XYZ file of C-alpha atoms in Angstrom:
618
model
C -102.590 -31.354 18.375
C -99.678 -32.056 20.627
C -100.602 -35.702 20.957
C -100.911 -35.952 17.223
C -97.374 -34.559 16.791
C -95.977 -37.033 19.320
C -97.663 -39.917 17.540
C -96.304 -38.720 14.240
C -92.823 -38.452 15.722
C -93.080 -41.941 17.180
C -94.253 -43.330 13.877
C -91.381 -41.577 12.126
C -88.833 -42.931 14.606
C -90.244 -46.418 14.386
C -90.336 -46.239 10.631
C -86.727 -45.046 10.526
C -85.629 -47.903 12.781
C -87.464 -50.380 10.601
C -85.806 -48.954 7.522
C -82.412 -49.233 9.202
C -83.123 -52.827 10.219
C -84.206 -53.657 6.663
C -81.055 -52.081 5.226
C -78.905 -54.012 7.683
C -80.546 -57.277 6.646
C -79.916 -56.450 3.002
C -76.296 -55.664 3.848
C -75.905 -59.003 5.661
C -77.535 -60.821 2.770
C -75.245 -59.105 0.277
C -72.203 -59.962 2.379
C -73.346 -63.593 2.672
C -73.707 -63.868 -1.102
C -70.309 -62.237 -1.560
C -68.676 -64.774 0.752
C -70.163 -67.577 -1.352
C -68.698 -66.288 -4.625
C -65.738 -68.037 -6.313
C -63.788 -64.766 -6.159
C -63.877 -64.781 -2.358
C -63.021 -68.489 -2.260
C -59.896 -68.012 -4.377
C -58.927 -64.915 -2.423
C -59.076 -67.058 0.712
C -57.021 -69.787 -1.011
C -54.363 -67.266 -2.055
C -54.162 -65.808 1.453
C -53.880 -69.285 3.006
C -51.160 -70.296 0.545
C -49.243 -67.082 1.159
C -49.302 -67.545 4.937
C -48.335 -71.208 4.618
C -45.408 -70.489 2.281
C -44.299 -67.560 4.398
C -44.176 -69.736 7.520
C -42.647 -72.861 5.997
C -40.746 -71.493 3.017
C -39.239 -68.120 3.952
C -35.637 -69.304 3.761
C -36.389 -71.679 0.895
C -37.293 -68.776 -1.393
C -34.326 -66.750 -0.196
C -32.128 -69.752 -1.008
C -33.630 -70.132 -4.488
C -32.372 -66.657 -5.339
C -28.886 -68.220 -5.304
C -29.834 -71.025 -7.686
C -30.064 -68.912 -10.817
C -29.111 -65.556 -12.173
C -31.101 -63.383 -14.565
C -29.189 -61.034 -16.828
C -30.765 -57.995 -18.420
C -29.171 -58.267 -21.830
C -30.274 -59.223 -25.328
C -28.601 -62.629 -25.307
C -30.686 -63.689 -22.293
C -33.925 -61.996 -23.331
C -34.027 -63.537 -26.807
C -32.533 -66.935 -26.019
C -35.803 -68.636 -25.026
C -37.047 -69.456 -28.584
C -33.932 -71.556 -29.192
C -35.156 -74.715 -27.421
C -38.279 -76.402 -25.997
C -39.566 -74.951 -22.699
C -37.470 -71.855 -23.350
C -40.261 -69.425 -22.495
C -41.143 -70.951 -19.118
C -37.458 -71.216 -18.212
C -37.068 -67.541 -19.076
C -40.105 -66.648 -16.948
C -38.766 -68.836 -14.135
C -35.376 -67.094 -14.095
C -36.998 -63.676 -14.257
C -39.359 -64.576 -11.412
C -36.769 -66.095 -9.096
C -34.489 -63.041 -9.209
C -37.074 -61.235 -7.051
C -36.951 -63.892 -4.334
C -34.059 -62.004 -2.766
C -36.751 -59.692 -1.325
C -38.218 -61.256 1.851
C -41.787 -62.568 1.358
C -41.677 -61.837 -2.379
C -41.214 -65.532 -3.174
C -44.215 -66.547 -1.087
C -46.279 -63.799 -2.702
C -45.445 -64.781 -6.294
C -45.657 -68.559 -5.850
C -48.935 -68.405 -3.916
C -50.406 -66.291 -6.737
C -49.256 -68.821 -9.363
C -50.628 -71.747 -7.365
C -53.949 -69.946 -6.928
C -54.067 -69.313 -10.674
C -53.445 -73.046 -11.211
C -56.433 -73.872 -9.028
C -58.654 -71.311 -10.735
C -57.767 -72.639 -14.187
C -58.355 -76.228 -13.066
C -61.790 -75.247 -11.725
C -62.579 -73.398 -14.968
C -61.641 -76.432 -17.086
C -63.777 -78.774 -14.957
C -66.698 -76.353 -15.022
C -66.525 -76.113 -18.809
C -66.450 -79.924 -19.138
C -69.230 -80.591 -16.586
C -70.993 -77.480 -15.214
C -72.835 -79.453 -12.504
C -70.141 -81.981 -11.548
C -69.630 -80.168 -8.203
C -65.859 -80.804 -8.243
C -65.045 -77.238 -7.286
C -63.181 -78.163 -4.075
C -61.290 -80.941 -5.866
C -59.643 -78.323 -8.073
C -57.434 -77.668 -5.041
C -55.770 -81.079 -5.410
C -53.329 -80.037 -8.179
C -52.457 -76.998 -6.060
C -51.828 -79.095 -2.949
C -49.752 -81.667 -4.789
C -47.622 -78.892 -6.302
C -46.681 -77.857 -2.759
C -44.732 -81.101 -2.327
C -41.975 -80.613 -4.950
C -41.635 -76.829 -4.671
C -39.789 -77.202 -1.354
C -37.109 -79.208 -3.174
C -34.493 -76.787 -4.518
C -33.852 -79.243 -7.378
C -37.366 -78.549 -8.712
C -37.678 -75.836 -11.338
C -40.572 -73.443 -10.798
C -40.949 -73.296 -14.580
C -43.288 -76.274 -14.154
C -45.947 -74.027 -12.566
C -46.351 -71.469 -15.401
C -46.062 -74.390 -17.841
C -49.027 -76.027 -16.107
C -51.019 -72.779 -16.275
C -50.375 -72.520 -20.017
C -51.489 -76.124 -20.518
C -54.696 -75.603 -18.496
C -55.495 -72.486 -20.529
C -55.081 -74.490 -23.729
C -57.388 -77.211 -22.350
C -60.005 -74.630 -21.405
C -60.263 -73.319 -24.970
C -60.201 -76.849 -26.415
C -63.350 -77.823 -24.514
C -65.157 -74.868 -26.053
C -64.717 -76.148 -29.629
C -67.741 -78.053 -30.991
C -66.617 -79.588 -34.280
C -64.273 -82.563 -34.335
C -62.253 -81.054 -37.195
C -61.760 -77.865 -35.205
C -60.733 -79.794 -32.110
C -58.278 -81.904 -34.080
C -56.670 -78.908 -35.805
C -56.541 -76.981 -32.528
C -54.917 -79.927 -30.721
C -52.208 -80.271 -33.348
C -51.356 -76.569 -33.295
C -51.639 -76.085 -29.544
C -49.568 -79.184 -28.706
C -46.651 -78.040 -30.879
C -46.788 -74.504 -29.454
C -46.993 -75.848 -25.922
C -44.083 -78.211 -26.527
C -41.890 -75.399 -27.759
C -42.855 -72.772 -25.188
C -43.606 -74.895 -22.102
C -41.945 -78.273 -22.653
C -43.153 -81.606 -21.309
C -46.681 -80.439 -20.357
C -47.567 -80.763 -24.034
C -47.591 -84.527 -23.558
C -50.000 -84.258 -20.595
C -52.161 -81.942 -22.727
C -52.588 -84.444 -25.591
C -53.128 -87.373 -23.182
C -55.983 -85.527 -21.428
C -57.581 -84.721 -24.790
C -57.276 -88.321 -25.976
C -58.889 -89.518 -22.743
C -61.822 -87.154 -23.294
C -62.349 -88.230 -26.906
C -62.060 -91.891 -25.934
C -64.909 -91.544 -23.435
C -67.177 -89.334 -25.556
C -66.567 -90.421 -29.148
C -64.864 -93.774 -29.056
C -65.176 -94.384 -32.814
C -63.321 -91.186 -33.693
C -60.838 -91.159 -30.802
C -58.118 -92.754 -32.929
C -57.642 -89.351 -34.644
C -56.295 -87.952 -31.401
C -53.539 -90.522 -31.290
C -51.904 -88.369 -33.979
C -51.070 -85.464 -31.587
C -49.610 -87.983 -29.115
C -47.410 -89.441 -31.835
C -46.492 -85.924 -32.936
C -45.251 -84.963 -29.445
C -43.414 -88.285 -29.131
C -41.734 -87.576 -32.483
C -40.699 -84.104 -31.326
C -39.232 -85.674 -28.182
C -37.182 -88.101 -30.296
C -36.015 -85.191 -32.428
C -35.132 -83.215 -29.298
C -33.000 -85.988 -27.813
C -31.284 -86.522 -31.160
C -30.391 -82.816 -31.331
C -29.141 -82.804 -27.708
C -31.916 -80.673 -26.239
C -32.140 -83.302 -23.516
C -30.201 -86.422 -22.594
C -33.284 -88.587 -22.041
C -36.880 -88.835 -23.290
C -38.239 -88.396 -19.767
C -37.081 -84.777 -19.824
C -39.179 -84.170 -22.931
C -42.334 -86.067 -21.974
C -42.553 -86.240 -18.163
C -42.375 -83.804 -15.227
C -38.697 -84.769 -14.971
C -38.252 -81.919 -17.439
C -38.916 -79.483 -14.591
C -36.353 -81.058 -12.283
C -32.579 -80.816 -12.244
C -31.184 -82.970 -15.043
C -28.483 -84.503 -12.837
C -30.905 -86.296 -10.501
C -33.932 -88.545 -10.714
C -36.929 -86.848 -9.074
C -38.943 -88.573 -6.410
C -42.546 -89.575 -6.932
C -43.815 -86.263 -5.509
C -43.102 -84.444 -8.770
C -45.610 -86.721 -10.568
C -48.559 -86.138 -8.222
C -49.855 -82.944 -9.835
C -49.721 -84.595 -13.274
C -51.662 -87.601 -11.986
C -54.247 -85.333 -10.347
C -55.383 -83.606 -13.529
C -56.552 -86.668 -15.525
C -57.870 -88.145 -12.263
C -60.106 -85.059 -11.900
C -61.038 -84.822 -15.559
C -62.146 -88.462 -15.722
C -65.171 -88.040 -13.376
C -65.897 -84.679 -15.022
C -66.009 -86.389 -18.429
C -68.368 -89.031 -17.039
C -70.643 -86.417 -15.439
C -70.763 -83.927 -18.307
C -74.559 -84.374 -18.636
C -75.234 -84.260 -14.919
C -78.153 -82.036 -13.817
C -78.191 -79.624 -10.908
C -78.401 -81.501 -7.581
C -80.140 -80.474 -4.365
C -78.334 -78.139 -1.989
C -78.055 -80.786 0.760
C -76.307 -83.257 -1.552
C -74.116 -80.531 -3.013
C -72.809 -79.519 0.419
C -72.322 -83.152 1.430
C -70.201 -83.759 -1.675
C -68.189 -80.620 -1.026
C -67.533 -81.705 2.551
C -66.270 -85.091 1.340
C -64.032 -83.379 -1.217
C -62.711 -81.006 1.452
C -61.826 -83.967 3.702
C -60.032 -85.591 0.743
C -58.056 -82.419 0.043
C -57.139 -82.103 3.732
C -55.991 -85.751 3.825
C -53.760 -85.230 0.772
C -52.328 -82.069 2.325
C -51.525 -83.793 5.631
C -49.999 -86.753 3.782
C -47.759 -84.432 1.780
C -46.748 -82.370 4.803
C -45.759 -85.525 6.644
C -43.823 -87.192 3.844
C -42.492 -84.568 1.453
C -41.744 -81.376 3.380
C -38.402 -81.714 5.147
C -37.810 -79.355 8.106
C -34.105 -80.250 8.066
C -33.734 -78.855 4.552
C -35.423 -75.611 5.628
C -33.007 -75.349 8.587
C -30.050 -75.703 6.212
C -31.456 -72.923 4.021
C -31.883 -70.730 7.097
C -28.241 -71.240 8.094
C -27.161 -70.599 4.514
C -29.049 -67.293 4.514
C -27.403 -66.214 7.780
C -23.968 -67.138 6.388
C -24.640 -65.221 3.177
C -25.666 -62.139 5.148
C -22.900 -62.669 7.752
C -25.296 -63.003 10.682
C -22.838 -65.146 12.642
C -24.535 -64.760 16.018
C -27.807 -66.079 14.577
C -26.033 -69.210 13.313
C -24.426 -69.833 16.694
C -27.731 -69.355 18.485
C -29.623 -71.702 16.133
C -27.000 -74.470 16.501
C -27.242 -74.853 20.255
C -28.122 -78.329 21.520
C -27.567 -81.617 19.750
C -26.941 -81.303 16.023
C -25.983 -84.386 14.061
C -25.827 -82.995 10.513
C -22.272 -82.253 9.368
C -23.500 -79.440 7.143
C -24.963 -77.630 10.156
C -21.719 -78.129 12.085
C -19.754 -76.593 9.215
C -21.936 -73.473 9.328
C -21.539 -73.326 13.119
C -17.749 -73.631 13.025
C -17.581 -71.099 10.181
C -19.528 -68.631 12.336
C -17.232 -69.262 15.328
C -14.160 -68.781 13.132
C -15.489 -65.528 11.667
C -16.053 -64.225 15.200
C -12.569 -65.355 16.273
C -14.022 -67.844 18.773
C -13.382 -71.233 17.137
C -10.444 -72.184 19.369
C -12.229 -71.042 22.536
C -15.847 -72.174 22.081
C -15.743 -75.031 19.583
C -16.320 -77.804 22.134
C -19.158 -75.952 23.820
C -21.181 -77.301 20.883
C -21.867 -80.777 19.553
C -18.776 -81.913 17.611
C -17.820 -85.361 16.333
C -15.081 -85.390 13.763
C -13.351 -83.514 10.984
C -16.375 -83.598 8.638
C -18.083 -81.031 10.843
C -15.259 -78.612 10.077
C -14.641 -79.297 6.379
C -17.053 -81.398 4.363
C -15.644 -83.841 1.802
C -15.783 -82.489 -1.741
C -18.455 -84.048 -3.966
C -19.089 -81.427 -6.704
C -22.658 -80.815 -5.464
C -23.624 -77.152 -5.691
C -24.522 -76.410 -2.081
C -21.530 -78.387 -0.740
C -19.118 -76.555 -3.041
C -20.687 -73.231 -2.003
C -20.219 -73.790 1.731
C -16.683 -75.083 1.121
C -15.910 -71.886 -0.778
C -17.054 -69.903 2.277
C -14.995 -72.074 4.637
C -11.807 -71.829 2.593
C -12.291 -68.077 2.214
C -12.596 -67.789 5.986
C -9.405 -69.857 6.366
C -7.560 -67.538 3.992
C -7.079 -70.355 1.477
C -7.929 -68.214 -1.540
C -7.005 -70.775 -4.206
C -9.360 -73.449 -2.856
C -12.113 -70.895 -2.199
C -11.938 -69.838 -5.839
C -11.919 -73.450 -7.036
C -15.020 -74.316 -4.982
C -16.855 -71.203 -6.177
C -16.128 -72.170 -9.763
C -17.313 -75.748 -9.144
C -20.508 -74.501 -7.478
C -21.320 -72.491 -10.604
C -20.429 -75.294 -12.991
C -22.611 -77.842 -11.162
C -25.733 -75.655 -11.282
C -28.588 -76.255 -13.700
C -29.250 -72.545 -14.168
C -27.043 -69.715 -15.393
C -25.011 -69.482 -12.208
C -24.994 -68.512 -8.542
C -24.743 -64.756 -7.912
C -23.173 -65.372 -4.523
C -20.429 -67.468 -6.144
C -19.921 -64.812 -8.823
C -19.322 -62.348 -5.997
C -16.791 -64.760 -4.510
C -15.034 -65.121 -7.884
C -14.801 -61.330 -8.101
C -13.262 -61.189 -4.618
C -10.749 -63.988 -5.179
C -9.609 -62.629 -8.523
C -9.189 -59.145 -7.049
C -7.164 -60.677 -4.216
C -4.880 -62.596 -6.557
C -4.537 -59.631 -8.907
C -6.290 -61.321 -11.831
C -8.012 -58.068 -12.734
C -9.223 -58.960 -16.255
C -11.034 -62.022 -14.872
C -12.505 -59.993 -12.020
C -13.722 -57.386 -14.499
C -15.452 -60.092 -16.546
C -17.498 -61.186 -13.528
C -18.151 -57.577 -12.466
C -19.558 -56.841 -15.921
C -21.767 -59.926 -15.660
C -23.228 -58.955 -12.262
C -23.794 -55.400 -13.475
C -26.407 -56.880 -15.821
C -28.511 -58.016 -12.836
C -31.061 -55.997 -10.922
C -30.137 -56.706 -7.316
C -26.345 -57.183 -7.512
C -25.538 -54.347 -9.888
C -24.658 -51.737 -7.262
C -22.362 -54.123 -5.357
C -20.587 -55.133 -8.559
C -20.099 -51.527 -9.680
C -18.579 -50.689 -6.286
C -15.875 -53.336 -6.894
C -14.587 -51.511 -9.976
C -12.523 -49.202 -7.778
C -10.232 -52.157 -7.003
C -9.469 -53.007 -10.644
C -5.762 -52.457 -11.454
C -5.432 -50.685 -8.115
C -3.194 -52.701 -5.794
C -3.103 -49.998 -3.157
C -6.925 -49.972 -2.924
C -7.032 -53.772 -2.603
C -4.355 -53.813 0.091
C -6.089 -51.030 2.027
C -9.418 -52.901 2.091
C -10.129 -54.683 5.394
C -11.215 -57.914 3.688
C -9.372 -58.034 0.368
C -6.143 -56.691 1.804
C -6.104 -59.157 4.691
C -6.827 -62.088 2.368
C -4.155 -60.978 -0.128
C -1.572 -61.249 2.654
C -2.608 -64.916 3.033
C -1.290 -65.882 -0.416
C 1.962 -67.833 0.126
C 5.059 -66.312 -1.426
C 6.189 -69.627 -2.848
C 4.100 -71.231 -5.554
C 2.765 -74.734 -4.853
C -0.266 -76.813 -5.730
C -3.120 -76.583 -3.237
C -3.485 -79.566 -0.923
C -0.370 -81.247 -2.322
C 0.527 -82.184 1.258
C -2.908 -81.706 2.809
C -5.077 -78.766 3.829
C -3.365 -78.534 7.239
C 0.024 -78.051 5.557
C -1.437 -75.281 3.392
C -2.891 -73.576 6.459
C 0.467 -73.600 8.247
C 2.072 -71.977 5.200
C -0.700 -69.369 5.124
C -0.280 -68.670 8.863
C 3.446 -68.136 8.418
C 2.781 -65.839 5.471
C 0.122 -63.810 7.338
C 0.572 -64.168 11.106
C -2.271 -61.703 11.765
C -4.966 -63.892 10.151
C -6.410 -65.582 13.231
C -8.954 -67.828 11.480
C -6.196 -69.688 9.607
C -4.378 -70.816 12.728
C -7.583 -71.690 14.582
C -8.875 -73.806 11.688
C -5.545 -75.636 11.464
C -5.492 -76.482 15.177
C -9.179 -77.409 15.137
C -8.530 -79.933 12.362
C -6.035 -81.834 14.542
C -8.191 -81.676 17.662
C -11.385 -82.861 15.975
C -9.450 -85.720 14.375
C -7.743 -86.512 17.728
C -4.391 -86.372 15.955
C -2.333 -85.385 18.974
C 1.032 -86.064 17.356
C 0.330 -83.581 14.567
C -1.171 -81.104 17.046
C 1.965 -81.223 19.197
C 4.211 -80.510 16.227
C 1.809 -77.762 15.138
C 1.789 -75.773 18.404
C 5.489 -76.252 19.039
C 6.115 -74.712 15.624
C 3.501 -71.952 15.710
C 3.213 -70.926 19.379
C 4.783 -67.618 20.208
C 4.612 -66.304 16.675
C 2.279 -63.467 15.732
C -0.214 -66.040 14.454
C -0.513 -67.700 17.874
C 0.618 -65.400 20.709
C -1.796 -67.014 23.200
C -3.307 -70.493 23.092
C -7.138 -70.546 22.899
C -9.021 -72.446 25.588
C -9.377 -75.759 23.713
C -5.716 -75.644 22.631
C -4.669 -75.254 26.276
C -6.817 -78.231 27.247
C -5.175 -80.297 24.505
C -1.678 -79.381 25.762
C -2.526 -80.979 29.115
C -3.533 -84.193 27.312
C -0.188 -84.109 25.481
C 1.777 -84.114 28.712
C -0.461 -84.812 31.685
C 2.383 -85.452 34.114
C 4.709 -82.630 32.986
C 3.648 -79.266 34.420
C 6.861 -77.789 33.059
C 5.601 -78.501 29.555
C 2.389 -76.679 30.431
C 4.389 -73.683 31.581
C 6.021 -73.460 28.154
C 2.606 -72.644 26.707
C 1.414 -70.495 29.628
C -1.564 -72.656 30.528
C -3.934 -70.600 32.661
C -4.551 -71.398 36.331
C -8.260 -71.739 35.601
C -7.568 -74.468 33.024
C -5.214 -76.297 35.403
C -7.764 -76.250 38.232
C -10.564 -77.372 35.967
C -8.468 -80.288 34.737
C -7.776 -81.311 38.337
C -11.540 -81.387 38.967
C -12.104 -83.341 35.729
C -9.468 -85.936 36.650
C -10.801 -86.300 40.163
C -14.357 -86.956 38.931
C -13.142 -89.511 36.375
C -11.236 -91.406 39.064
C -14.197 -91.286 41.445
C -16.549 -92.814 38.852
C -14.183 -95.148 36.968
C -15.916 -98.215 38.389
C -19.173 -97.209 36.691
C -18.147 -96.432 33.130
C -21.652 -96.883 31.722
C -22.835 -93.602 33.292
C -19.506 -91.793 33.445
C -20.115 -89.659 30.345
C -23.591 -88.627 31.523
C -22.232 -87.564 34.900
C -19.296 -85.676 33.446
C -21.199 -83.817 30.734
C -22.994 -81.148 32.819
C -19.692 -79.765 34.173
C -17.171 -80.701 31.504
C -19.123 -81.200 28.282
C -17.616 -78.000 26.844
C -14.004 -79.176 27.231
C -11.660 -80.908 24.842
C -10.990 -83.505 27.563
C -14.612 -84.640 27.406
C -14.523 -84.739 23.590
C -11.239 -86.657 23.551
C -12.444 -89.218 26.098
C -16.097 -89.763 25.186
C -16.867 -88.576 21.640
C -16.618 -90.971 18.706
C -15.361 -89.623 15.388
C -16.076 -90.811 11.864
């Protein structure tokens, strides 16, 4: 009896283990089938796109937030039916406003790109269920990655493409030729009005399909092409666009002031290039698993090759670095800018951000030559009415205390934008008009920003300064900048920016950045005559009680053999001793001028003497 119970127990245990093993196999099999589903594939694509955009595009999306402004009012909400592509432009503006939130841009754009791939795959599957072009549906997604890193590209092109693919999907489900023709006419006009230029790609893809399947009747589908071309002519005539390419080509999703590069055309080329083999294989039967996986591997290699090609040729790390510096400047993270600009930097835009950060920290006169400098353009860029140049110039002039020029550059930055305006520049216009006492103008811009989601609270907080001079003057920023406005009225830059800065310094001797920018202009330009006149006029006043390090080094160059002149400006003993060492090393190596700079740089590369002697300026 006991043995029988033990045997029964053993059989029960063994049977339970076998049941568990069977359940585990079923679970593995279910998981394996799940991993092979399209849903898992597109989830993996979305995750990969999100991580890629987060790594390579974090500051790009944060920068795009400054390229447009979305207002929550009736005039903005109901303006989109007034012109072609109005809906996608509305959706684009509404989407981009959220990019101010870190990672939100990568999240939204990766979802839209994944939707583009899913719709492409659905269209191909409806045309040719067994074409096995599933992996190739990634090509439009990959090629869209190339232009989206260009801040001149409008993201309205992505939802426009999704709308066009949806329209294609339903077209391929219509059996009768009359139904297809009527649908094409209606859908093309609706697409043209709501999504813009993609309507032309839509009718071209349909004509290509009819040409391959029903050649004798394909001529009917020339009518929708002519219809869209006619609408484009009408649009140009009524000033919806300045050129036909904006109505019929992907140029319509690029800034109107520039000609896009070839990258913006790749996604448009991809779609008919994918549909063509699908049209030819619409009667293809199911193939064996081995061939199917071989084809998919080849398609995956093709997609990878296109991705690598695009990464190499169309994604510019320098542009991303600029956007990173711009973000730090916008959020006043001056130490981050200084840290990121260590080493050799050749781009004048980067140098401007660096010198702005040094000026804001009060270190421009002391540390300027510890970094790579080569001319005045690294301090103040030439004006060219380009949005991002005008924006950085507005920041620089505001730091200088030159309120009139800061306001002018902010206005130009807004006027040169394709969208509704730059919220950062609207904030600057509020500040400058509060500083100058133009309260009605400031209130106009405050009211405008109060219609936004993410700038409303800041704008409302500025209302306490309206028609309240005492509040403005008590504010640490506005009050200090108001003191920089010269008492006498004169046109800005009538005699040069340096002359304006000297007037500002005399008006507000406590504004340190003004005097340091003025001196830095002369030093970077190696204009020693003007620098001498400048310090002899300004030294000893409240604006310049003590000479910064680089100014002291320049005084020695002014009068190398006159220590009494040095004493007038209280040159430090450390600076005098360091100059003696510099001079001694120059004399010791003067017979070998080819390596003199390389030998001097480790010890004296952070001095104005080294800059004056070895650096070329443009």
